[in-house]
Short mmCIF file of C-alpha atoms and ligand atoms in Angstrom, two decimals:
data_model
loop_
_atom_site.label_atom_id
_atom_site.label_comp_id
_atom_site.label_asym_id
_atom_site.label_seq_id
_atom_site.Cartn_x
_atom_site.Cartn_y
_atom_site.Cartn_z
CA UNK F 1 -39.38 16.69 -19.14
CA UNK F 2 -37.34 18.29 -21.75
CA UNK F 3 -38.47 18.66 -24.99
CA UNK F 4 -36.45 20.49 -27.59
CA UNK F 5 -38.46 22.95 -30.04
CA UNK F 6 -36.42 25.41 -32.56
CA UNK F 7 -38.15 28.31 -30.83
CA UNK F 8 -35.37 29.78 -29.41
CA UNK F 9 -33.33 29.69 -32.79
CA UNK F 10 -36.24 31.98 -34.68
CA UNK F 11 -36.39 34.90 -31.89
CA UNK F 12 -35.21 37.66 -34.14
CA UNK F 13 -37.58 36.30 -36.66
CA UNK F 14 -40.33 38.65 -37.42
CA UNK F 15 -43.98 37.58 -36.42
CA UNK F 16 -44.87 35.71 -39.82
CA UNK F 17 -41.71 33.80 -40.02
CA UNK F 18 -42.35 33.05 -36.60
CA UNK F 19 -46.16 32.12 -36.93
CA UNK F 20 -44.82 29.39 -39.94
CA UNK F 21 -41.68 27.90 -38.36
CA UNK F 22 -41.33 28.40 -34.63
CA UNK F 23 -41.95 24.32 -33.12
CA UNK F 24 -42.43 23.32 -36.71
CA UNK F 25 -39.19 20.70 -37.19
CA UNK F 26 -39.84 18.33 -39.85
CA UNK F 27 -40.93 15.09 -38.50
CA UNK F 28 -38.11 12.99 -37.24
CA UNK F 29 -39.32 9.34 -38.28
CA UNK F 30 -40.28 10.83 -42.08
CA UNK F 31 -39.78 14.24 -42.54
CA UNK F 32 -42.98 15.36 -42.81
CA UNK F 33 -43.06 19.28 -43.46
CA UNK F 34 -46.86 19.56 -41.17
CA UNK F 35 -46.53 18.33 -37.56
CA UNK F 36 -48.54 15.25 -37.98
CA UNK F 37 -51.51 14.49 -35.41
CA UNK F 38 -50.40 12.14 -32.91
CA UNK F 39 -53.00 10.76 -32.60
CA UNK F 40 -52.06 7.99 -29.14
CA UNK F 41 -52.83 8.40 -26.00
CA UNK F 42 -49.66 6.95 -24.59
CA UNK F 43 -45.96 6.20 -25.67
CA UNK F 44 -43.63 3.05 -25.65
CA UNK F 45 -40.99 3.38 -23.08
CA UNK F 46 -37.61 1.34 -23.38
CA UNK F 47 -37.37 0.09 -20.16
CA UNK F 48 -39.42 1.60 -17.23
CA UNK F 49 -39.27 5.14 -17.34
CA UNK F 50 -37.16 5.26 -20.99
CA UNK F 51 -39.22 7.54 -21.99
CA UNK F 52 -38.67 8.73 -26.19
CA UNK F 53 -37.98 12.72 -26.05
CA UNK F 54 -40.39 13.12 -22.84
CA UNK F 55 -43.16 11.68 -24.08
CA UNK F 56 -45.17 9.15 -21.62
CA UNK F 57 -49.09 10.25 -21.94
CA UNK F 58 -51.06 12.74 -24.15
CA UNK F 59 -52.77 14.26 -20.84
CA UNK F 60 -49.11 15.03 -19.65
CA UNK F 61 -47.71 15.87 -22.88
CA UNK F 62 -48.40 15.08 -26.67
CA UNK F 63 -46.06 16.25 -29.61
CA UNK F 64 -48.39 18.01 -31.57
CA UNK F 65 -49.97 20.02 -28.80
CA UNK F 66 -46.07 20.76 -27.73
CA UNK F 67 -45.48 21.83 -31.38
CA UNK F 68 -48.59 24.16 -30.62
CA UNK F 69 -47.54 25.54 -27.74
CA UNK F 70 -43.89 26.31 -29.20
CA UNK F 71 -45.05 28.24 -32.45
CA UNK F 72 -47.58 30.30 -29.92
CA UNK F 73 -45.07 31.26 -27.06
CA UNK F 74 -42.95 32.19 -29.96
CA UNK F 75 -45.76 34.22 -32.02
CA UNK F 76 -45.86 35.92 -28.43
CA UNK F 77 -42.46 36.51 -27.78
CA UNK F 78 -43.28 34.99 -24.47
CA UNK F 79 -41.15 32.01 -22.57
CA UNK F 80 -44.65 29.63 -21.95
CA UNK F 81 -47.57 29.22 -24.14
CA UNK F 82 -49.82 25.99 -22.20
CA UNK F 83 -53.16 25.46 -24.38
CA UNK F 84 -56.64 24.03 -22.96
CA UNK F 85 -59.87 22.49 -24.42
CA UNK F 86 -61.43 25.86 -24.55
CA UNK F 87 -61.05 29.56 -23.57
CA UNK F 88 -62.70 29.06 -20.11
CA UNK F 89 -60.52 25.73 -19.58
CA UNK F 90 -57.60 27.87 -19.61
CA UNK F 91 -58.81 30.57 -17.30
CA UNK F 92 -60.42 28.12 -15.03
CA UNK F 93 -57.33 26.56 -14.61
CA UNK F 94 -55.03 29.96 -14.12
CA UNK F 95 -57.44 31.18 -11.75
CA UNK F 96 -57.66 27.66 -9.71
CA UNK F 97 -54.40 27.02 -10.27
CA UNK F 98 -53.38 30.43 -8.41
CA UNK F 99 -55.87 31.58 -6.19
CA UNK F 100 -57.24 30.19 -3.01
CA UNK F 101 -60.70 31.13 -0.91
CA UNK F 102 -59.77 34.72 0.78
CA UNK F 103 -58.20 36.32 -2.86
CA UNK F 104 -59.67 38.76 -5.02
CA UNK F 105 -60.33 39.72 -8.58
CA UNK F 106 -60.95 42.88 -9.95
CA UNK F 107 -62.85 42.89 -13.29
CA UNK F 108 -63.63 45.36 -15.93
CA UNK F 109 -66.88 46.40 -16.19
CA UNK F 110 -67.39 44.92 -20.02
CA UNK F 111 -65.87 41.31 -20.35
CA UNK F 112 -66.99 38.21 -22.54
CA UNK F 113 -70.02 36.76 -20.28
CA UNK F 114 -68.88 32.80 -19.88
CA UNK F 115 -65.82 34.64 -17.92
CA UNK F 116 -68.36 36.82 -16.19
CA UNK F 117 -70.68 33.57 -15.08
CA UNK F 118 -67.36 31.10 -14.41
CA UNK F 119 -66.19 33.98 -11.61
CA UNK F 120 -69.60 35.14 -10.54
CA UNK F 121 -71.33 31.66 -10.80
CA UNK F 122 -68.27 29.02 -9.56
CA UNK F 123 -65.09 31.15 -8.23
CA UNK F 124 -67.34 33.69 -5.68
CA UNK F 125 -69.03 30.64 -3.77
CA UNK F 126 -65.76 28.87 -3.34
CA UNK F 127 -64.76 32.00 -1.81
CA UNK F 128 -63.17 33.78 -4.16
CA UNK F 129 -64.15 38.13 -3.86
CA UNK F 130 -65.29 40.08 -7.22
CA UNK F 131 -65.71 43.35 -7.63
CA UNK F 132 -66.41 45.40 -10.72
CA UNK F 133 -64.81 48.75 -11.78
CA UNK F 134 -64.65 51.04 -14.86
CA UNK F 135 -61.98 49.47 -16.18
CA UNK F 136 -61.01 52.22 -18.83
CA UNK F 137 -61.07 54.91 -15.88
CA UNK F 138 -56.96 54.65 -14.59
CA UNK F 139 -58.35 56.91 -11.41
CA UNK F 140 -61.07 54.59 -10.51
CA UNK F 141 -58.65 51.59 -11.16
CA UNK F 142 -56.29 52.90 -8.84
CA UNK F 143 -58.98 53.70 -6.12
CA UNK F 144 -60.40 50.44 -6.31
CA UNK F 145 -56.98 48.40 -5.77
CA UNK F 146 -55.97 51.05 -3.01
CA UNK F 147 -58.96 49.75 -0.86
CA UNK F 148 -58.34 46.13 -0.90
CA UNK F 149 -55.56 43.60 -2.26
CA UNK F 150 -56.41 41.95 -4.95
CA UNK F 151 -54.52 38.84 -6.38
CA UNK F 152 -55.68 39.83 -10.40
CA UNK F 153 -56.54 42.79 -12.41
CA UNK F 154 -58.43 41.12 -15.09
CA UNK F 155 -58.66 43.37 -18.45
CA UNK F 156 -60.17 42.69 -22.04
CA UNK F 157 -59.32 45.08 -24.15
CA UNK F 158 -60.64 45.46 -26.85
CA UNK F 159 -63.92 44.48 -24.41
CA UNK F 160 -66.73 41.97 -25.47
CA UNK F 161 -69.23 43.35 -26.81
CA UNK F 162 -68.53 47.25 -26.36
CA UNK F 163 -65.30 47.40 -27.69
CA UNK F 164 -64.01 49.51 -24.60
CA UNK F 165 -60.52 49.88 -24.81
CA UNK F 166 -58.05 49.81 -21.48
CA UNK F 167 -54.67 51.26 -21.36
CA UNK F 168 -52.17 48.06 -20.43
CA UNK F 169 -49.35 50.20 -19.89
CA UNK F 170 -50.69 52.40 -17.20
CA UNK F 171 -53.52 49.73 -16.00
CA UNK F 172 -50.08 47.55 -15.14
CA UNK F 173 -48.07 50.19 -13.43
CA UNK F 174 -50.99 51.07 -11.03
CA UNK F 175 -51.56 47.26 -10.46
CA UNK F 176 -48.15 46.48 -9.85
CA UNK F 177 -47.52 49.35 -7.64
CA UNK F 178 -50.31 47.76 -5.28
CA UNK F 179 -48.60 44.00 -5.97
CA UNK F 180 -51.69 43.45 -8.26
CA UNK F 181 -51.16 40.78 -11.30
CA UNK F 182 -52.51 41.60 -14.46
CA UNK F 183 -54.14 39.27 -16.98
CA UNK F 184 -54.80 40.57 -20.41
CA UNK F 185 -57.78 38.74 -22.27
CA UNK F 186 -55.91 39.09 -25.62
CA UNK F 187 -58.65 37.22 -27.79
CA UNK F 188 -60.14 40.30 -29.83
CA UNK F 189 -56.86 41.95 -30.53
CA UNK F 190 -54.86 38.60 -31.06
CA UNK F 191 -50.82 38.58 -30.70
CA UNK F 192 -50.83 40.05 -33.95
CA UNK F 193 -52.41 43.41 -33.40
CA UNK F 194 -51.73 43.50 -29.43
CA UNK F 195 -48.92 42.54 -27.36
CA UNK F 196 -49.94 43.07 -23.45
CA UNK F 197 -46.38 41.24 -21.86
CA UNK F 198 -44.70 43.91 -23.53
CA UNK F 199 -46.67 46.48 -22.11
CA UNK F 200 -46.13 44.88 -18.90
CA UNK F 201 -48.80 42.58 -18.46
CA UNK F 202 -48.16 39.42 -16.42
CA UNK F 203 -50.44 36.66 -18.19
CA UNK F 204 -52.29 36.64 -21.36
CA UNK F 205 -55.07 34.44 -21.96
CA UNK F 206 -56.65 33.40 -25.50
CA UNK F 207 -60.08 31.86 -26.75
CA UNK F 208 -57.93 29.63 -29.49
CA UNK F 209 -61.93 29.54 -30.64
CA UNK F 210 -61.48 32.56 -32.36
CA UNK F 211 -58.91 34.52 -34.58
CA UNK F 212 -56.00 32.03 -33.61
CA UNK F 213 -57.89 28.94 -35.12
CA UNK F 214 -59.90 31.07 -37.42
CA UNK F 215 -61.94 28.97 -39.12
CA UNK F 216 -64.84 28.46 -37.01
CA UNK F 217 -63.92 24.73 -37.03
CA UNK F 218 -62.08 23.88 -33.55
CA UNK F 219 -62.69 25.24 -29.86
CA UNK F 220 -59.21 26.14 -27.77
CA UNK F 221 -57.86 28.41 -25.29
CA UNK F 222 -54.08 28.98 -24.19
CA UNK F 223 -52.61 31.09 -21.36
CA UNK F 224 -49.12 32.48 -22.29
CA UNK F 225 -46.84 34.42 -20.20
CA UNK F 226 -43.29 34.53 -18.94
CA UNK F 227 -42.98 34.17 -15.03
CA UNK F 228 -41.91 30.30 -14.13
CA UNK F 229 -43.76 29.53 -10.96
CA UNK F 230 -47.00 30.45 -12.49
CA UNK F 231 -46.51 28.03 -15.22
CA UNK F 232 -45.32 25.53 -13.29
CA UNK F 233 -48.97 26.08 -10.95
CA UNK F 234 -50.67 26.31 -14.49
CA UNK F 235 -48.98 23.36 -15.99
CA UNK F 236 -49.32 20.97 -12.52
CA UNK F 237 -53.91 21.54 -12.69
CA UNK F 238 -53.62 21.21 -16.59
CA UNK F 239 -52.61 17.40 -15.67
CA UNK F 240 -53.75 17.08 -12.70
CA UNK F 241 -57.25 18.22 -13.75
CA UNK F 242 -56.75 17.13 -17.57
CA UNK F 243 -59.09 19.77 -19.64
CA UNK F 244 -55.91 19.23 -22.90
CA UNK F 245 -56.75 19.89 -26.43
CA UNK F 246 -57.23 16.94 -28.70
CA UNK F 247 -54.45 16.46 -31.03
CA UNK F 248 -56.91 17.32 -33.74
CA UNK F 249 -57.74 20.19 -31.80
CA UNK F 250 -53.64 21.56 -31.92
CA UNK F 251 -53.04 20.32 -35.45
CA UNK F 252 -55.90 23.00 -36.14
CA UNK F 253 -54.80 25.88 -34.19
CA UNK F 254 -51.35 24.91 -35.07
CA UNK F 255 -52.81 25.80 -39.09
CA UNK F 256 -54.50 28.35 -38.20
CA UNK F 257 -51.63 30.33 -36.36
CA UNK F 258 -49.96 30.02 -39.39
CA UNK F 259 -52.17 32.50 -41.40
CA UNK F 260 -53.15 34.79 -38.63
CA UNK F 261 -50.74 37.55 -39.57
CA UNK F 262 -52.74 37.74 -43.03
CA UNK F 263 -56.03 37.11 -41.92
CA UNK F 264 -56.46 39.83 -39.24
CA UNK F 265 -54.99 42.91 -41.38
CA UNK F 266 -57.64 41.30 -43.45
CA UNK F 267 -60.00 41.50 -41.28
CA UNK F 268 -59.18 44.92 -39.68
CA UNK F 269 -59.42 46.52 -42.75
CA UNK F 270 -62.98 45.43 -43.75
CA UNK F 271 -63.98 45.84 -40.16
CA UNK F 272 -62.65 49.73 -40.75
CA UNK F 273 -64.44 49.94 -43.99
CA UNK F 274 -68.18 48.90 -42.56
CA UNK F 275 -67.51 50.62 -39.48
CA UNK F 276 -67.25 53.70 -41.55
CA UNK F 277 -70.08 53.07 -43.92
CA UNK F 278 -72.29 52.60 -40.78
CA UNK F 279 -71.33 55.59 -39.21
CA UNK F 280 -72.41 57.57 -42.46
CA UNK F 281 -75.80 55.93 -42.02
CA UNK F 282 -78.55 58.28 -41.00
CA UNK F 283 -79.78 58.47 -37.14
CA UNK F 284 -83.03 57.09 -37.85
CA UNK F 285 -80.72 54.13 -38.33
CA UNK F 286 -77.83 53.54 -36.49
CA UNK F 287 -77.68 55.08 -33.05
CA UNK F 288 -73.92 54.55 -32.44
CA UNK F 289 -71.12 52.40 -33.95
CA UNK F 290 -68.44 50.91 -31.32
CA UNK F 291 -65.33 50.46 -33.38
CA UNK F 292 -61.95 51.46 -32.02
CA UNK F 293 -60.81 52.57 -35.43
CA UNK F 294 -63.46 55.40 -35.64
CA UNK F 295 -62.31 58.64 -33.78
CA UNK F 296 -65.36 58.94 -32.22
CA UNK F 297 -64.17 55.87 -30.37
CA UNK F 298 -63.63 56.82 -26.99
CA UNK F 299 -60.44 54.73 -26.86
CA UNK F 300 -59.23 55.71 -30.16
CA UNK F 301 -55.94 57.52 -28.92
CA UNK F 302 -55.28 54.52 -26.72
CA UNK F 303 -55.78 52.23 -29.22
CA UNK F 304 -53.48 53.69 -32.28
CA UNK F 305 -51.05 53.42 -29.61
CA UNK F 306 -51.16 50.46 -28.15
CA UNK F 307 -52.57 48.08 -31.30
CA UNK F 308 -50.33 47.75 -33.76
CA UNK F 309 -51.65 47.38 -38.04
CA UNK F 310 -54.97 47.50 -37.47
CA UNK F 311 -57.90 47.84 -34.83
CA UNK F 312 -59.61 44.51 -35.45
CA UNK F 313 -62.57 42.43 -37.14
CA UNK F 314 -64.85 43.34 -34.14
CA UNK F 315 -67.74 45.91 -34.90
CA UNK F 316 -70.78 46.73 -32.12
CA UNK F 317 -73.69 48.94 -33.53
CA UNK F 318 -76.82 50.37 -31.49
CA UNK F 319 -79.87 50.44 -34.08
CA UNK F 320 -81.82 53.22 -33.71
CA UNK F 321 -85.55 51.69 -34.10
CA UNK F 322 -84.51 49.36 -31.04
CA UNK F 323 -84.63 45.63 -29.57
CA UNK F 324 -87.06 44.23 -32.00
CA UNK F 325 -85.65 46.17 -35.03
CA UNK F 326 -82.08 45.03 -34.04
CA UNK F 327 -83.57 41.20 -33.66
CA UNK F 328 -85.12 41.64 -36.90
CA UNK F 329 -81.62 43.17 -38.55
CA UNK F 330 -79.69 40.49 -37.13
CA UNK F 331 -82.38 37.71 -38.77
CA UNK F 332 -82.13 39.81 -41.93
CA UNK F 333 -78.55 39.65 -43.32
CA UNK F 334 -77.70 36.80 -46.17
CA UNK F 335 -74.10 36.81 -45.65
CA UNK F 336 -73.45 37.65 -42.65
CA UNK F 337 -74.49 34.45 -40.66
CA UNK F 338 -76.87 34.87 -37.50
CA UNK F 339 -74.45 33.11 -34.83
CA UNK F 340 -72.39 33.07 -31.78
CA UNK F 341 -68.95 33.36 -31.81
CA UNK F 342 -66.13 35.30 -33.81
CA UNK F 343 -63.05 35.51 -35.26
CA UNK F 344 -63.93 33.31 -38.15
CA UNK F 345 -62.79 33.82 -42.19
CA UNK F 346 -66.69 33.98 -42.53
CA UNK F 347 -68.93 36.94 -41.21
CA UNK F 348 -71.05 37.21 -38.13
CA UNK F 349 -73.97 38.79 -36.90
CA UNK F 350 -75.50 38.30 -33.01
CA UNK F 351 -77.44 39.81 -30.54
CA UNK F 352 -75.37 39.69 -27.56
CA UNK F 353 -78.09 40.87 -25.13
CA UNK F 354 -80.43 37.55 -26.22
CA UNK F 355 -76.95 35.28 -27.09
CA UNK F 356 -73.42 35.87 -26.01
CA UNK F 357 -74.10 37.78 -23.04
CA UNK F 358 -77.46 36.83 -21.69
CA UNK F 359 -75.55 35.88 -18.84
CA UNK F 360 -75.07 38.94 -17.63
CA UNK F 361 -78.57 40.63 -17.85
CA UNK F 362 -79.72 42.67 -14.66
CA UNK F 363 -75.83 42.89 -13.56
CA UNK F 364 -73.44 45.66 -14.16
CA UNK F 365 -72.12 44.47 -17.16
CA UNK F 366 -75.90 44.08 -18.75
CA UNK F 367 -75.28 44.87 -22.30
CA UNK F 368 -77.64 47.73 -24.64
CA UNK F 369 -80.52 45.64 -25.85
CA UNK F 370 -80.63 47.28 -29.27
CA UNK F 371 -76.48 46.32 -29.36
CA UNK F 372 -76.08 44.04 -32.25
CA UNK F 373 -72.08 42.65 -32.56
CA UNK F 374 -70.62 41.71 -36.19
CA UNK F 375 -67.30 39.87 -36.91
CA UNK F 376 -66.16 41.05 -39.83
CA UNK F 377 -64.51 38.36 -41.41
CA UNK F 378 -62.52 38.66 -44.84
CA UNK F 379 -64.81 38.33 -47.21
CA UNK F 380 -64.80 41.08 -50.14
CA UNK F 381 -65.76 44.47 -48.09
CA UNK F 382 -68.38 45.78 -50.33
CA UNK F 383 -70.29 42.82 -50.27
CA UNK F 384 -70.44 42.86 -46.75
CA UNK F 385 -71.63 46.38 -46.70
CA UNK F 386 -74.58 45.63 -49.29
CA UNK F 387 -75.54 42.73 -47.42
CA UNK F 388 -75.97 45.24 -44.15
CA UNK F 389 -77.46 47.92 -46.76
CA UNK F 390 -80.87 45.18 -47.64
CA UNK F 391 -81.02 44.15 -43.58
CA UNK F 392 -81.55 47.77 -43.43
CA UNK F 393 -84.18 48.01 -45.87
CA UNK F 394 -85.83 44.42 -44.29
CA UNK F 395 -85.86 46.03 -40.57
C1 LIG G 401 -64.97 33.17 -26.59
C2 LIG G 401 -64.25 33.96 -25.57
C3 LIG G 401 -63.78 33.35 -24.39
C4 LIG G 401 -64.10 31.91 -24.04
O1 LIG G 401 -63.47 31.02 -24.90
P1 LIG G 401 -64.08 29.56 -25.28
O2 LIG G 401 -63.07 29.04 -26.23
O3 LIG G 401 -65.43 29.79 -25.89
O4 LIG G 401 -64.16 28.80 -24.00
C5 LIG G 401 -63.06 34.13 -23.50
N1 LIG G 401 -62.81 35.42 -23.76
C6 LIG G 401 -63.24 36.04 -24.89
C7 LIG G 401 -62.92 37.48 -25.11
C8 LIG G 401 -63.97 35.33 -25.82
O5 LIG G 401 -64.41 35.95 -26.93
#
């Protein structure tokens, strides 16, 4: 089905202009500036099979998911943006969509856990291989894919919860030189900051959940990327299988895209603020701070390079005292709010080894248990850093 977007027309746009206009058109039965929410789940047809512009059911196809999909392929500068009821819907369906009992995966060693537990827990018993590598070591990369083929490189970078950052340029020349596909987990840097199919990645995938809604209020995913026959395999299980987006659901990414520009230099710059305050703390308090900003970031170089106006909202800091004094920090903060989940205008505070990543306790990926994870979120940065300053003096 065709479906005509003004995409193509805004391509020397820059990103903002982009992010507000690209699959925007005015409503053609009133004009309406917003892309309403079509709310139907199916179309009148004039005749059998006169369809209106495409559209015959909202699990096939509904105009303000489309209008979604358009302004995020174009935020991207990618061909195909397809988006999903939630992060994992999307990579579920790429990696069913693509792979078959026999294929491999190789996986960084530091990746959000409900990715971890849908390989480990549903793809390796229907026969799919995992293995696990140091992900931000290029020679043990390269070893790893010499000794067996594997169908995807998957890479998060930055990494959930340590903040690890991978080299997409060189991870995707040694992958491709072994016929390797890459998939960049792009949710942390977001297609403002990060850009993975320009440094030669072959699919990105996004938790919509997160910066691109940004609001804490809707739960998405989307797989973007360029190559034809993979969207076609993508696009085919998204039907077939059906795990869409509500219209609701698009209308609010579809907002939310619209700010993101704004809201993560926002949030990168508070994130670089606390990250330094905690790293003046003394080391009865804070054991480390994981922020790719700091230069005592082992993937700082990599990351000035490869991120572009800023380093992110996403902060990881050991506390010194240990587990229960990090439990008791993370119960302790008054604006920060003790949940799961990032990416939000609002600040957050979790303990991934008890929350986001209990899933991967006594595995490789097992996370530090005095690790406590904030998303900074745009809030005024001095407040933030007084609220940590009392959880301090409450721990
Ligand atoms: C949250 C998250 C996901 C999963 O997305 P959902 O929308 O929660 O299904 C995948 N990857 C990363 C990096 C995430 O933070």
């Amino acid at each position: 089905m065709t479906i005509s977007t003004n995409a193509a027309a805004l391509n020397a746009a820059a990103l903002s202009t982009r992010a507000i206009h690209a699959g925007q058109e005015p409503d053609p039965t009133t004009g309406a500036v917003v892309t309403p929410i079509y709310m139907t789940s199916t179309f009148k047809q004039d005749g059998v099979g006169g369809l209106r512009h495409g559209y015959d059911y909202s699990r096939s196809v509904n105009p303000t998911r489309n209008s979604f999909d358009a302004q995020l392929a174009s935020v991207e500068g990618a061909k195909y943006a397809l988006s999903f009821a939630s992060g994992l819907a999307a990579i579920d369906v790429l990696l069913r969509s693509t792979l078959k009992p026999g294929d491999n995966i190789l996986l960084g060693n530091d990746v959000y856990g409900g990715t971890y537990r849908l390989l480990a827990k549903v793809f390796v018993p229907w026969g799919v291989g995992l293995d696990v590598v140091d992900i931000t070591d290029t020679a043990a990369v390269s070893a790893a894919l010499a000794a067996k083929p594997y169908k995807y490189i998957w890479v998060e970078t930055p990494s959930n919860p340590l903040l690890n950052i991978t080299d997409i340029a060189a991870t995707a020349a040694v992958a491709h030189a072994h016929g390797t596909k890459v998939v960049v987990d792009n949710t942390f840097a977001s297609p403002v900051l990060q850009h993975p199919l320009e440094d030669g990645a072959d699919v990105v995938v996004y938790s919509t959940t997160k910066y691109i809604g940004g609001h804490s209020d809707v739960v998405g995913g989307a797989i973007v990327l360029n190559d034809e026959e993979t969207k076609d395999a993508v696009a085919f299980l998204q039907n077939a299988a059906g795990a869409v987006p509500s219209p609701f659901d698009s209308w609010l990414d579809i907002r939310g895209l619209k700010t993101l520009e704004l809201r993560v230099k926002q949030h990168s710059r508070n994130a670089m603020k606390v990250a330094q305050w905690l790293e003046s703390q003394p080391a009865d308090l804070v054991e480390r701070v994981w922020y790719p900003g700091l230069e005592s970031h082992p993937g700082h170089e990599i990351a000035a390079r490869q991120m572009h106006g800023g380093f992110g909202g996403m902060i990881s800091v050991q506390i010194a005292a240990g587990f229960e004094a990090a439990k008791r920090f993370a119960g302790a903060t008054q604006i920060f709010t003790l949940a799961e989940s990032l990416g939000g205008v609002e600040s957050l505070i979790e303990h991934p080894g008890a929350m986001t990543h209990a899933s991967v306790a006594g595995t490789t990926l097992e996370v530090p248990a005095n690790l406590i994870r904030l998303s900074v979120g745009i809030e005024d940065a001095d407040d933030l850093i007084a609220d940590l300053e009392q959880a301090f003096k409450a721990i």
